[in-house]
XYZ file of C-alpha atoms in Angstrom:
301
model
C -319.127 297.146 48.525
C -317.493 296.014 45.301
C -318.043 299.412 43.711
C -316.548 301.046 46.775
C -313.423 298.922 46.499
C -313.092 299.672 42.785
C -313.416 303.387 43.589
C -310.340 303.116 45.852
C -312.313 303.240 49.091
C -310.503 300.231 50.560
C -309.155 300.356 54.113
C -311.854 302.413 55.834
C -315.395 301.183 56.478
C -316.813 304.710 56.765
C -315.338 305.563 53.363
C -316.760 302.371 51.849
C -320.167 303.151 53.362
C -320.180 306.707 51.974
C -319.412 305.254 48.554
C -322.317 302.805 48.949
C -324.707 305.638 49.824
C -323.446 307.851 46.994
C -323.830 305.112 44.360
C -327.062 303.625 45.739
C -329.455 305.633 43.567
C -327.559 304.949 40.357
C -327.185 301.264 41.203
C -330.918 300.867 41.880
C -331.644 302.524 38.543
C -329.296 300.189 36.667
C -330.738 297.116 38.401
C -334.333 298.338 37.977
C -334.988 298.328 41.736
C -337.522 300.492 43.585
C -335.514 303.169 45.384
C -338.266 303.574 47.981
C -338.232 299.907 48.922
C -334.502 299.174 48.670
C -332.449 301.175 51.156
C -328.695 301.288 51.581
C -327.511 299.521 54.727
C -326.523 301.721 57.656
C -322.938 302.263 58.762
C -323.680 300.248 61.907
C -325.024 297.314 59.884
C -322.118 297.193 57.453
C -319.471 295.493 59.658
C -322.040 292.933 60.841
C -322.885 292.037 57.250
C -319.243 291.930 56.141
C -318.386 289.647 59.068
C -320.620 286.997 57.463
C -319.056 287.276 54.007
C -317.075 284.251 52.819
C -313.748 285.912 51.958
C -312.674 283.105 49.629
C -315.866 283.379 47.578
C -315.682 287.172 47.578
C -312.088 287.039 46.359
C -313.030 284.483 43.706
C -315.717 286.818 42.336
C -313.354 289.789 42.464
C -310.556 288.129 40.512
C -312.853 286.260 38.134
C -314.398 289.492 36.851
C -311.742 292.157 37.421
C -308.311 290.461 37.398
C -306.105 290.013 34.353
C -306.094 286.772 32.352
C -302.931 284.998 31.279
C -302.038 284.444 27.670
C -301.061 280.797 27.270
C -298.611 281.568 24.483
C -296.741 284.609 25.758
C -294.876 284.707 29.070
C -295.186 287.831 31.206
C -293.201 289.066 34.198
C -294.859 288.834 37.616
C -293.464 289.827 40.998
C -294.429 287.770 44.028
C -294.228 289.260 47.499
C -296.014 289.580 50.826
C -297.321 292.626 52.693
C -298.121 292.566 56.384
C -301.313 294.326 57.459
C -300.028 296.327 60.406
C -303.539 296.972 61.678
C -303.890 293.239 62.372
C -300.873 293.036 64.705
C -302.124 292.612 68.245
C -300.483 294.418 71.139
C -297.436 292.492 72.275
C -297.148 290.584 68.991
C -294.678 291.106 66.176
C -296.619 289.491 63.343
C -300.150 289.736 62.000
C -302.096 288.869 58.863
C -300.121 288.949 55.602
C -301.403 289.444 52.056
C -299.357 287.773 49.280
C -299.772 289.028 45.717
C -298.668 288.278 42.172
C -298.270 291.667 40.464
C -297.594 292.143 36.767
C -294.429 294.167 36.133
C -295.865 295.969 33.143
C -298.706 297.834 34.808
C -298.998 296.722 38.433
C -302.140 294.672 37.756
C -302.787 291.943 40.309
C -303.057 288.416 38.925
C -304.100 286.989 42.267
C -303.595 287.164 45.986
C -303.625 284.922 49.014
C -303.104 285.319 52.745
C -301.540 283.704 55.777
C -301.087 284.362 59.477
C -297.529 285.519 60.150
C -297.546 284.126 63.687
C -298.263 280.567 62.556
C -297.427 280.187 58.896
C -294.803 281.028 56.288
C -294.828 283.128 53.135
C -292.937 280.523 51.112
C -295.667 277.860 50.720
C -298.293 280.589 50.426
C -296.625 282.109 47.352
C -296.014 278.689 45.802
C -299.672 277.749 46.246
C -300.741 281.082 44.744
C -298.513 280.618 41.687
C -299.856 277.106 41.179
C -303.500 278.103 41.662
C -303.143 280.805 38.986
C -301.268 278.485 36.599
C -298.445 281.025 36.683
C -295.603 278.504 36.959
C -295.272 278.788 33.176
C -294.774 282.557 33.380
C -291.729 284.669 34.362
C -291.566 285.107 38.129
C -289.387 287.431 40.207
C -289.141 286.999 43.971
C -287.049 287.949 46.993
C -284.250 285.734 48.329
C -286.677 284.268 50.896
C -288.198 282.223 48.065
C -284.956 280.746 46.743
C -285.555 277.103 47.606
C -285.843 273.884 45.544
C -289.608 273.653 46.021
C -290.114 277.031 44.306
C -287.421 276.799 41.633
C -288.290 273.210 40.634
C -291.992 274.030 40.359
C -291.296 276.856 37.903
C -288.608 274.969 35.967
C -290.828 271.894 35.588
C -293.719 274.167 34.561
C -291.606 275.567 31.679
C -291.538 278.970 33.360
C -288.655 281.251 34.261
C -287.643 282.371 37.732
C -285.397 285.289 38.675
C -284.827 285.197 42.439
C -282.564 287.107 44.809
C -279.540 285.288 46.215
C -278.507 286.187 49.772
C -277.024 284.732 52.955
C -280.025 282.453 53.526
C -278.302 280.222 50.916
C -274.724 280.655 52.155
C -273.052 277.836 50.214
C -274.762 278.727 46.950
C -273.903 282.416 47.419
C -270.249 281.590 48.142
C -270.046 279.380 45.035
C -271.562 282.074 42.841
C -269.191 284.738 44.213
C -266.310 282.385 43.375
C -267.660 282.018 39.855
C -267.833 285.789 39.420
C -264.282 286.170 40.695
C -262.935 283.622 38.220
C -265.022 284.304 35.113
C -265.727 287.241 32.866
C -269.341 288.412 32.453
C -271.031 287.637 29.162
C -272.758 291.025 29.184
C -272.711 294.290 31.121
C -275.229 297.110 31.215
C -275.499 300.434 33.066
C -278.248 302.939 33.795
C -278.300 306.389 35.383
C -281.407 307.966 36.912
C -281.828 311.346 38.536
C -284.865 312.319 40.576
C -286.246 312.944 44.051
C -283.002 314.670 45.022
C -280.742 311.720 44.285
C -278.638 310.237 41.522
C -278.746 306.465 41.097
C -276.326 304.469 38.988
C -276.875 300.752 38.386
C -274.338 298.391 36.855
C -275.578 294.966 35.737
C -273.450 291.879 34.965
C -274.602 288.560 33.500
C -272.733 285.249 33.950
C -273.385 281.798 32.485
C -273.405 279.233 35.327
C -274.919 276.341 33.384
C -271.681 274.331 33.626
C -271.173 274.878 37.354
C -271.687 272.111 39.915
C -274.708 272.507 42.192
C -275.770 270.484 45.208
C -278.052 267.554 44.358
C -281.059 269.231 46.023
C -281.012 271.723 43.121
C -281.015 268.888 40.558
C -284.424 269.727 39.055
C -283.856 273.489 39.193
C -281.456 273.871 36.253
C -279.627 277.074 37.186
C -278.244 278.729 34.048
C -277.814 282.477 34.621
C -276.344 284.599 37.405
C -276.799 288.354 37.669
C -274.769 290.804 39.753
C -276.077 294.328 40.326
C -274.105 297.203 41.865
C -276.273 300.144 42.896
C -274.589 303.454 43.687
C -276.708 306.249 45.161
C -275.760 309.901 45.661
C -277.872 312.331 47.685
C -277.409 315.517 45.690
C -278.094 317.964 48.516
C -275.613 316.459 50.975
C -273.314 314.615 48.523
C -273.695 311.464 50.640
C -272.833 308.245 48.826
C -273.943 304.671 49.360
C -273.364 301.465 47.446
C -274.824 297.988 47.576
C -274.289 294.794 45.639
C -277.067 292.298 44.948
C -277.152 288.885 43.297
C -279.926 287.105 41.395
C -280.049 283.600 39.956
C -282.246 282.217 37.188
C -282.967 279.211 35.005
C -283.029 281.469 31.931
C -280.868 280.242 29.056
C -279.582 283.459 27.504
C -277.536 283.476 24.322
C -274.565 285.741 23.656
C -275.277 289.412 23.079
C -276.870 292.137 25.136
C -280.287 292.386 23.494
C -282.201 289.628 25.286
C -280.383 290.245 28.577
C -281.615 293.806 29.025
C -285.074 292.321 29.600
C -283.694 290.519 32.648
C -281.812 293.552 33.926
C -285.074 295.494 33.679
C -286.965 292.677 35.404
C -284.614 292.914 38.394
C -285.436 296.582 38.764
C -289.131 296.160 37.982
C -289.518 293.592 40.741
C -289.994 296.595 42.975
C -293.337 297.185 41.232
C -294.847 295.017 43.923
C -293.374 297.355 46.535
C -294.966 300.291 44.703
C -298.258 298.421 44.740
C -297.896 297.925 48.496
C -297.223 301.658 48.902
C -300.460 302.434 47.050
C -302.364 300.092 49.343
C -300.809 301.714 52.427
C -300.969 305.389 51.443
C -303.748 305.767 48.861
C -306.117 303.103 50.126
C -305.176 303.563 53.835
C -305.133 299.791 54.198
C -302.963 299.757 57.317
C -305.367 302.133 59.064
C -307.997 299.412 59.165
C -307.562 297.705 62.520
C -308.993 294.288 63.270
C -308.474 291.481 65.755
C -310.199 288.924 63.548
C -308.013 286.605 61.511
C -308.489 286.707 57.751
C -308.369 282.913 57.834
C -311.127 282.639 60.424
C -314.292 281.107 58.995
């Protein structure tokens, strides 16, 4: 089964079983097993066997031997996000089982993953627990605006890590204060990029502001906000000449000195946060993960 998963056969039991049959002879040879006495399980047996597997133990083995290991000295960028398994959504329901991952910006490698039931639980504590379990609070973490809350930001700040989290209407007062700051202060640095591909032209304009001297509500006391980023994205569809524009805000505890050099890393991190979305696309399209339908909860023992 593990070999099948590593060969990108995830999401379809028949595909996993074919992989098991195809690798059975080689595996028996490597393990010095008698091919005549050791047979591959049948397709009918496979789901019955997998139903008895302890998912937590299986995941522990998977990440212990195949996941990346953190360097204690050097901080790396990781994106945290959840992905709902659409095949787990029962008829009449809106939510199902959700996988939460920590994905490295650099290459899309998964540091770790967890899960929760969308009908009963929330993504916010699930991601915090995952970060803590992987000792990643000392790393550089990007996350969506959903995760902008004192429990998350304080955990990373107190762990000597760096957070870069979206700022939206779910924090109305903080967003209004930061918009006021932008209106009344000049950015310390600006940066622009232009990309052309897939029939569209995308221009991004980045602005960095120092908010370390601003007043924040006492619930953010242990968060230590220092940097605010504003991003304006302008997209042009070349075939139709249609234009669209959006503005996004991100807040961080990063203490950035004057100059553009060390700030480009953070502008890139904002864009690279979408690496987790790319990883989700691979799981959906390449691994056909959403095609696997189940009524059994991932949390069920």
